[in-house]
Amino acid sequence: MTPGMKELPDFMGLFNELIRSPYLLISLLSLLIYVYFTRTFDFWSSRSVSCRKPTVFFGNYASVLLFRKSISECIQEMYSWFPEERFFGVYKVRSPVLVLRDPELVKAVCSKDFFVFSNRGIPVNNSQDPLAGHLFNLEGKRWKGLRSKLTPAFSSGKIKRMFYLLAECSEEFQGLIRSSSGSVEVRDLAAKFTIDVIGSCAFGIQIGALANEDSEFRRMARKLSSPGYKATLWRTLRTALPGLYKLLGVQVIDPEVTRFFKDVVSQMIHQRTNTEVKRHDFMDLLIELKNKGSLEGDATNGAALNDEDAQAAKEIELDENAMAAQAFVFFTAGYETSSTTISFCLYELALDAEVQDRTRQDILSALEKTEGKLTYDAVQEMKYLDMVVLETLRKYPPGPLLSRRCEQPYKIPGTKVELPTGMRVVIPIYGLHHDPDHYPEPERFVPERFSEENRRSRHPYTFLAFGEGPRSCIGMRFALLQTKVGIISFLRGHRVEICDKSPIPMKFSSRSLVTTSEKGFWLSVIPLP
């Protein structure tokens, strides 16, 4: 050894020792894994933020990741941990996450300070999952530009023009209901209806899901609504382990589903381009956007775009993959959430005959003015039905939570707590919707909660079925309309009652990302005299 040099550790000797002693190697690897998964577990305590003790590998999400509880039940449980706090911390696997309880903080994240929380932070592997590049997942200028372009497609004027398509689907749906009297799984019936509606309004295709159990759209819908445990787990984990998700190139959308939707959209573009048929459906609007760069007649939310949004919109070009992705999210977001909401609504009406009778009377009174014809304006007249649907969405929000990513350091208003860039913030929709401080006796089904007077007296950010702020659900009007038409189709000629197979009490699915029943929605469907 050169004089004056310190003796260096014998790394080679240590390596050889590890090779000779597998128990030592296993112990070292176990220690490294343990340190990796727990080294962040002092994040919230070091900032004096309330937090439950996390567990290794799971953080505070063990019940969800092990499929022991639904996401809704997990969110409700977390929400109850610190009832006196405006916010608290949890760990998703090893990632610290902030959970909000205060509606004013929810308002800050969704609207007031939206520039800080503009992205959901959902990682996407575009090459493996081209259909994942849709409006819900997109970020930054691409999201802003596409949102600006698509918003006019969901204006009340555009939806009213395509209402005739919903009315046609309703006629067929009533025929199916008449032939299905007795003990019926109403979610299955409702899904056939919503698939037909989405197929007609989004793709311009008479899918025939109502009559054909084996239609391709119906088969793809079943694949999407019943994902395997692996896909479900990755959908839950990808925001907690985004690096691993990207590294492994995970594909969460079934390859067969991807091919199917890309082929359908390609065929429809070719067909529409070579004909002059106009259906005023979503596909017409997408093609118009692709060819002209904007939609005629409507400005975003009835007002001209500001310069920044207008420039972002100009920079967006819709190719076939982008069109397929938007059509795909229209399908996935529209058929399952609406069919599940229809089913939860009928379930609650079966439990309360008085509310059901009042809802039916509201429907029939409005239809009487149009001589029985279902019209867009007639649906808007059904005020009690509107309250019933909103109460259903309050008690059973399809999405149990909202998630945002902090894009720059952010000090929580009224505190000294500063969130670092990249921090995820969760808005517990299910918890807020079941908080007795906002909704007394939250487990009761009370449509009157959504009377004009009661809505004015309540903080607007305590009802988040469609989100709030610039990233709220772009298809809210269409979703509500489709849901109401489905319920009208049932109630105008039938009543629903609880049967032996009805799930009482309701048990939520632990595999679904949306709030839905574990055992279906079995009800007796009885023709009116």
XYZ file of C-alpha atoms in Angstrom:
529
model
C 0.000 0.000 0.000
C 1.303 3.451 -0.860
C 2.505 5.253 2.267
C -0.035 7.756 3.591
C -3.058 6.077 1.983
C -5.917 4.900 4.175
C -6.879 1.277 3.918
C -9.994 0.945 1.739
C -12.848 -1.419 2.630
C -12.414 -4.853 1.138
C -15.494 -4.721 -1.159
C -14.430 -7.812 -3.066
C -14.024 -9.718 0.177
C -17.449 -8.582 1.310
C -18.951 -9.633 -2.043
C -17.331 -13.083 -1.773
C -18.642 -13.397 1.773
C -22.184 -12.629 0.551
C -21.864 -15.218 -2.205
C -20.720 -17.841 0.281
C -23.494 -17.031 2.740
C -26.940 -16.988 1.064
C -28.567 -16.191 4.421
C -26.488 -13.027 4.695
C -27.382 -12.095 1.101
C -31.088 -12.656 1.750
C -30.880 -10.597 4.938
C -29.166 -7.748 3.112
C -31.697 -7.779 0.266
C -34.558 -7.904 2.764
C -33.069 -4.928 4.599
C -32.720 -2.952 1.363
C -36.321 -3.745 0.356
C -37.551 -2.775 3.819
C -35.639 0.514 3.744
C -36.961 1.282 0.226
C -40.585 0.758 1.215
C -40.397 2.547 4.582
C -37.921 5.410 4.097
C -40.796 7.798 3.232
C -42.921 6.843 6.242
C -41.826 9.860 8.281
C -43.023 12.336 5.634
C -46.248 13.351 7.359
C -45.075 13.111 10.972
C -42.108 15.384 10.174
C -44.637 17.992 8.998
C -46.971 17.508 11.981
C -49.768 16.246 9.723
C -52.134 13.646 11.184
C -51.580 10.160 9.766
C -52.346 6.526 10.589
C -49.349 4.215 10.926
C -48.691 2.591 7.520
C -47.689 -1.022 6.873
C -44.798 -2.231 4.736
C -45.646 -2.881 1.050
C -49.164 -1.458 1.384
C -48.997 1.816 3.270
C -52.597 2.554 4.299
C -54.118 0.781 1.269
C -53.867 -2.887 2.295
C -57.633 -3.491 2.227
C -57.888 -2.254 -1.393
C -54.687 -3.825 -2.728
C -55.640 -7.188 -1.228
C -59.213 -6.850 -2.598
C -60.719 -7.063 0.876
C -62.745 -3.869 0.488
C -64.048 -1.712 -2.333
C -62.410 1.655 -3.003
C -65.604 3.347 -1.764
C -65.447 1.517 1.568
C -61.731 2.240 1.923
C -62.265 5.963 1.247
C -65.131 6.102 3.733
C -62.996 4.400 6.391
C -60.077 6.784 5.830
C -62.389 9.796 5.844
C -63.557 8.873 9.358
C -60.049 8.612 10.851
C -59.599 12.302 11.671
C -63.057 13.929 11.859
C -61.702 17.164 13.355
C -59.004 17.719 10.729
C -59.297 19.735 7.498
C -56.852 17.301 5.858
C -54.634 14.361 6.773
C -51.919 12.176 5.294
C -51.889 8.579 4.098
C -49.411 6.380 2.227
C -50.228 4.543 -0.971
C -47.686 1.727 -0.891
C -44.739 4.057 -0.098
C -45.940 7.322 -1.643
C -47.290 10.026 0.705
C -50.761 11.274 -0.318
C -52.764 14.171 1.113
C -56.497 13.592 1.725
C -58.820 16.608 1.971
C -61.892 16.876 4.221
C -62.597 20.603 4.059
C -64.821 21.680 1.114
C -62.955 25.006 0.980
C -59.681 23.155 0.392
C -61.439 21.042 -2.247
C -62.522 24.275 -3.910
C -58.944 25.581 -3.797
C -57.559 22.439 -5.470
C -60.309 22.059 -8.090
C -60.843 25.703 -8.999
C -59.176 28.557 -7.169
C -55.622 27.167 -7.423
C -56.279 24.953 -10.432
C -53.050 26.117 -12.112
C -51.161 24.186 -9.409
C -53.381 21.079 -9.589
C -54.291 20.974 -13.282
C -53.203 17.363 -13.866
C -54.424 14.027 -12.540
C -50.928 12.565 -12.746
C -52.001 9.257 -14.263
C -49.013 7.699 -16.098
C -49.777 6.396 -19.589
C -47.743 4.029 -21.770
C -48.842 5.489 -25.105
C -47.111 2.948 -27.343
C -48.714 0.025 -25.490
C -52.002 1.757 -24.656
C -52.898 4.200 -27.485
C -56.504 4.347 -26.265
C -55.294 5.694 -22.909
C -54.378 9.024 -24.539
C -57.838 10.439 -23.935
C -59.085 13.622 -22.337
C -59.362 12.133 -18.827
C -55.635 11.240 -18.729
C -54.053 13.992 -20.835
C -52.025 16.769 -19.203
C -50.781 20.291 -19.812
C -51.297 22.067 -23.108
C -52.483 18.923 -24.856
C -55.295 18.502 -22.315
C -56.195 22.205 -22.456
C -56.230 22.274 -26.256
C -58.297 19.119 -26.638
C -60.698 20.155 -23.860
C -61.242 23.490 -25.613
C -61.949 21.720 -28.889
C -64.285 19.068 -27.464
C -66.328 21.172 -25.028
C -68.707 22.504 -27.745
C -69.480 18.899 -28.713
C -71.237 18.496 -25.356
C -73.219 21.745 -25.362
C -76.947 21.543 -24.657
C -77.611 22.475 -28.294
C -75.536 19.605 -29.691
C -77.027 17.110 -27.226
C -80.559 18.249 -28.027
C -79.902 17.615 -31.732
C -78.921 14.006 -31.031
C -81.758 13.358 -28.556
C -83.748 11.562 -31.236
C -81.130 8.799 -31.072
C -81.747 8.336 -27.331
C -85.509 8.288 -27.944
C -85.082 5.513 -30.536
C -83.006 3.469 -28.088
C -85.632 4.070 -25.385
C -88.382 2.608 -27.610
C -86.374 -0.574 -28.127
C -85.429 -0.696 -24.449
C -89.077 -0.584 -23.356
C -89.749 -3.588 -25.568
C -86.912 -5.492 -23.888
C -88.218 -4.553 -20.425
C -91.695 -5.816 -21.340
C -90.232 -9.170 -22.361
C -88.134 -9.388 -19.180
C -90.821 -9.078 -16.513
C -90.264 -11.040 -13.318
C -87.025 -11.356 -11.372
C -84.464 -9.419 -13.433
C -80.816 -8.388 -13.104
C -81.464 -4.752 -13.989
C -77.806 -3.768 -14.404
C -77.534 -6.232 -17.265
C -80.631 -4.709 -18.870
C -79.455 -1.151 -18.261
C -76.009 -1.925 -19.696
C -77.582 -3.150 -22.932
C -79.459 0.132 -23.160
C -76.448 2.365 -22.433
C -74.243 0.394 -24.850
C -76.841 0.909 -27.588
C -77.076 4.616 -26.760
C -73.300 5.108 -26.798
C -72.962 3.051 -29.975
C -75.619 5.140 -31.689
C -74.576 8.563 -30.362
C -70.801 8.087 -30.388
C -70.204 5.722 -33.288
C -73.321 6.007 -35.407
C -73.812 2.246 -35.297
C -76.974 0.300 -34.562
C -75.220 -2.063 -32.193
C -78.205 -4.241 -31.355
C -76.975 -4.938 -27.817
C -80.595 -4.919 -26.669
C -81.477 -7.813 -28.935
C -78.106 -9.492 -29.482
C -76.367 -10.818 -26.382
C -73.251 -11.631 -28.424
C -72.791 -8.272 -30.188
C -69.138 -7.233 -30.425
C -69.699 -4.038 -28.452
C -71.404 -6.041 -25.718
C -68.463 -8.451 -25.610
C -65.945 -5.587 -25.396
C -68.027 -3.978 -22.650
C -67.875 -7.185 -20.605
C -64.087 -7.238 -20.962
C -63.863 -3.647 -19.760
C -66.288 -4.006 -16.850
C -64.758 -7.263 -15.558
C -60.970 -6.751 -15.672
C -58.655 -9.409 -14.270
C -56.977 -8.983 -10.906
C -53.672 -8.051 -12.595
C -55.196 -5.182 -14.605
C -57.188 -3.982 -11.586
C -54.088 -4.035 -9.389
C -52.027 -2.064 -11.920
C -54.766 0.545 -12.314
C -54.579 1.023 -8.551
C -50.784 0.922 -8.313
C -49.695 2.973 -11.324
C -49.919 6.329 -9.522
C -48.044 4.922 -6.509
C -45.291 3.255 -8.586
C -45.205 5.249 -11.847
C -41.539 4.474 -12.529
C -42.093 0.716 -12.345
C -45.282 1.050 -14.407
C -43.342 2.837 -17.161
C -40.328 0.525 -16.923
C -42.433 -2.602 -17.360
C -44.482 -1.071 -20.181
C -47.721 -2.228 -18.569
C -50.793 -2.372 -20.823
C -53.979 -1.993 -18.781
C -56.395 -1.990 -21.720
C -56.932 -5.429 -23.253
C -55.151 -5.627 -26.657
C -58.297 -7.070 -28.266
C -60.308 -4.085 -27.013
C -57.690 -1.691 -28.406
C -57.767 -3.311 -31.851
C -61.560 -3.353 -31.882
C -62.028 0.351 -31.118
C -59.286 1.462 -33.492
C -60.848 -0.603 -36.301
C -64.369 0.691 -35.611
C -63.284 4.337 -35.598
C -61.187 3.857 -38.756
C -64.143 2.278 -40.548
C -66.516 5.029 -39.440
C -64.138 7.802 -40.575
C -63.824 6.131 -43.992
C -67.595 5.631 -44.269
C -68.511 9.186 -43.223
C -65.855 10.706 -45.470
C -67.296 8.937 -48.505
C -70.934 9.759 -47.818
C -72.860 12.912 -47.059
C -75.013 11.371 -44.326
C -75.206 13.498 -41.167
C -76.377 11.952 -37.894
C -75.335 14.834 -35.608
C -73.612 12.280 -33.381
C -70.243 12.353 -31.636
C -68.452 10.771 -34.599
C -69.714 13.546 -36.902
C -68.328 16.086 -34.446
C -64.935 14.351 -34.170
C -64.602 14.221 -37.961
C -65.563 17.900 -38.193
C -62.873 18.698 -35.607
C -60.332 16.610 -37.521
C -61.086 18.259 -40.854
C -61.801 21.854 -39.835
C -60.022 22.197 -36.495
C -63.159 23.503 -34.739
C -66.914 23.026 -34.492
C -69.392 25.355 -36.126
C -71.898 27.338 -34.139
C -70.771 26.827 -30.546
C -68.201 28.622 -28.456
C -66.829 26.980 -25.349
C -69.388 27.326 -22.541
C -71.137 29.998 -24.587
C -68.120 32.327 -24.573
C -65.138 32.895 -26.819
C -61.899 31.168 -25.879
C -59.176 33.292 -24.302
C -55.959 33.723 -26.283
C -54.069 31.019 -24.376
C -56.821 28.402 -24.802
C -57.341 29.345 -28.441
C -53.628 28.896 -29.139
C -53.570 25.546 -27.298
C -56.560 24.387 -29.333
C -54.853 25.357 -32.602
C -51.831 23.229 -31.739
C -53.921 20.063 -31.320
C -54.344 17.808 -34.302
C -56.705 14.855 -34.164
C -55.307 11.775 -35.880
C -57.117 8.430 -35.946
C -55.485 7.222 -32.719
C -56.542 10.392 -30.894
C -60.072 10.086 -32.287
C -60.229 6.437 -31.247
C -59.062 7.359 -27.740
C -61.793 10.021 -27.346
C -64.476 7.672 -28.696
C -63.189 4.967 -26.351
C -63.429 7.139 -23.227
C -66.901 8.285 -24.321
C -67.874 4.607 -24.416
C -66.188 3.497 -21.184
C -67.229 6.549 -19.167
C -70.752 6.516 -20.554
C -71.989 2.964 -20.533
C -70.870 1.555 -17.162
C -71.327 4.598 -14.914
C -74.769 5.347 -16.369
C -75.986 1.755 -16.273
C -74.798 1.420 -12.670
C -76.481 4.691 -11.676
C -79.738 3.543 -13.310
C -79.466 0.287 -11.343
C -78.736 1.939 -7.980
C -81.645 4.322 -8.589
C -84.102 1.496 -9.335
C -82.791 -0.391 -6.296
C -83.548 2.582 -4.015
C -86.967 3.100 -5.629
C -87.771 -0.581 -5.057
C -86.980 -0.047 -1.370
C -89.268 3.003 -1.142
C -92.592 2.646 -2.967
C -93.682 6.178 -2.048
C -90.630 7.784 -3.697
C -91.064 5.466 -6.685
C -94.712 6.489 -7.133
C -93.855 10.167 -6.914
C -91.058 9.722 -9.480
C -93.399 7.901 -11.868
C -96.052 10.602 -11.476
C -93.453 13.256 -12.297
C -92.541 11.328 -15.464
C -96.115 10.698 -16.589
C -97.172 14.303 -15.940
C -94.416 15.611 -18.188
C -95.152 13.032 -20.918
C -98.840 13.886 -20.806
C -98.009 17.364 -22.115
C -96.299 15.820 -25.168
C -99.033 13.194 -25.725
C -96.719 10.438 -24.545
C -93.807 11.342 -26.827
C -90.419 11.385 -25.130
C -88.717 14.690 -25.971
C -85.671 16.568 -24.732
C -87.819 19.335 -23.251
C -90.111 16.824 -21.527
C -87.130 15.301 -19.693
C -86.053 18.776 -18.554
C -89.543 19.233 -17.060
C -89.104 16.230 -14.729
C -87.827 18.093 -11.654
C -88.440 15.345 -9.110
C -86.704 12.783 -11.334
C -83.728 15.140 -11.422
C -83.615 15.173 -7.606
C -83.889 11.373 -7.510
C -80.957 10.950 -9.901
C -78.780 13.451 -8.018
C -79.529 11.735 -4.703
C -78.557 8.420 -6.310
C -75.252 9.975 -7.399
C -74.799 11.412 -3.918
C -75.280 8.074 -2.185
C -73.514 5.988 -4.865
C -70.987 8.229 -6.672
C -69.577 6.215 -9.610
C -66.093 7.582 -8.957
C -65.399 7.329 -5.197
C -62.481 9.784 -5.333
C -60.742 12.473 -7.358
C -56.965 12.708 -7.603
C -54.713 15.633 -8.527
C -50.949 16.097 -8.719
C -49.217 19.165 -7.305
C -47.215 20.792 -10.146
C -45.252 23.251 -7.995
C -44.582 23.804 -4.266
C -47.867 24.726 -2.607
C -48.608 25.953 0.897
C -51.964 24.681 2.171
C -54.115 27.771 2.869
C -54.237 28.697 6.553
C -51.312 26.417 7.503
C -47.523 26.217 7.394
C -47.625 22.856 5.576
C -46.001 23.025 2.154
C -46.609 20.318 -0.440
C -43.656 19.490 -2.718
C -43.907 19.228 -6.499
C -45.281 15.821 -7.479
C -47.367 15.350 -4.323
C -50.702 13.643 -4.941
C -53.871 15.079 -3.416
C -56.993 12.940 -3.024
C -60.513 14.332 -2.784
C -62.634 11.643 -1.069
C -65.940 12.006 -2.922
C -67.581 9.053 -1.197
C -66.553 10.384 2.222
C -67.850 13.899 1.541
C -71.125 12.513 0.152
C -71.645 10.489 3.348
C -70.548 13.103 5.863
C -73.478 13.776 8.255
C -72.294 17.380 8.644
C -73.181 17.908 4.972
C -75.951 15.321 4.552
C -77.777 14.409 7.797
C -78.534 10.670 8.016
C -76.395 10.046 4.908
C -77.481 6.406 4.505
C -81.101 7.461 3.940
C -82.265 8.056 0.360
C -83.820 11.544 0.425
C -84.290 13.183 -3.014
C -85.416 16.437 -1.368
C -81.775 17.075 -0.433
C -81.488 18.378 -3.993
C -84.349 20.844 -3.980
C -83.254 24.310 -5.061
C -83.498 25.599 -1.488
C -81.436 22.786 0.030
C -78.796 22.991 -2.680
C -78.337 26.727 -2.045
C -77.867 26.121 1.684
C -75.083 23.569 1.178
C -71.438 24.118 0.200
C -71.274 23.413 -3.562
C -68.062 21.400 -3.194
C -69.749 18.745 -1.056
C -71.368 17.187 -4.162
C -68.732 16.000 -6.605
C -70.310 13.228 -8.675
C -69.016 14.981 -11.815
C -66.057 16.743 -10.245
C -65.741 20.531 -10.170
C -63.681 23.195 -11.850
C -61.996 23.122 -15.278
C -61.464 19.337 -15.124
C -65.070 18.503 -14.262
C -66.777 15.842 -16.381
C -67.157 17.195 -19.914
C -70.028 14.779 -20.634
C -72.121 15.580 -17.551
C -75.174 16.784 -19.521
C -75.175 13.710 -21.736
C -74.625 11.327 -18.804
C -77.536 12.787 -16.841
C -79.799 12.716 -19.887
C -78.941 9.110 -20.742
C -79.473 8.027 -17.125
C -82.845 9.751 -16.906
C -84.047 8.248 -20.209
C -83.096 4.785 -18.931
C -85.076 5.286 -15.704
C -88.034 6.733 -17.633
C -88.019 3.645 -19.887
C -88.444 1.448 -16.824
C -90.935 3.451 -14.780
C -93.412 4.697 -17.391
C -94.795 1.176 -17.865
C -93.496 -0.874 -14.926
C -92.841 -0.812 -11.228
C -89.846 -2.350 -9.489
C -89.888 -4.272 -6.228
C -87.406 -6.102 -4.023
C -87.160 -9.851 -4.701
C -85.467 -12.846 -3.022
C -82.213 -12.198 -4.939
C -82.030 -8.491 -4.122
C -78.741 -7.622 -2.362
C -79.790 -6.389 1.097
C -77.667 -4.866 2.493
C -75.794 -3.648 -0.584
C -72.272 -5.069 -0.939
C -69.831 -3.179 -3.170
C -67.454 -4.882 -5.586
C -63.814 -4.939 -4.438
C -62.491 -5.351 -8.013
C -64.236 -2.454 -9.694
C -62.797 1.067 -9.908
C -66.356 2.428 -9.934
C -68.929 2.017 -7.185
C -71.051 -0.988 -8.083
C -72.715 -4.046 -6.553
C -70.750 -7.215 -5.891
C -73.758 -9.463 -6.537
C -75.702 -7.569 -9.173
C -79.005 -5.703 -8.941
C -81.807 -8.272 -8.861
C -85.309 -6.781 -8.745
C -88.853 -7.792 -9.655
C -90.041 -5.836 -12.710
C -93.849 -5.792 -12.820
C -96.004 -4.338 -15.646
C -98.413 -1.590 -14.607
C -102.123 -2.431 -14.993
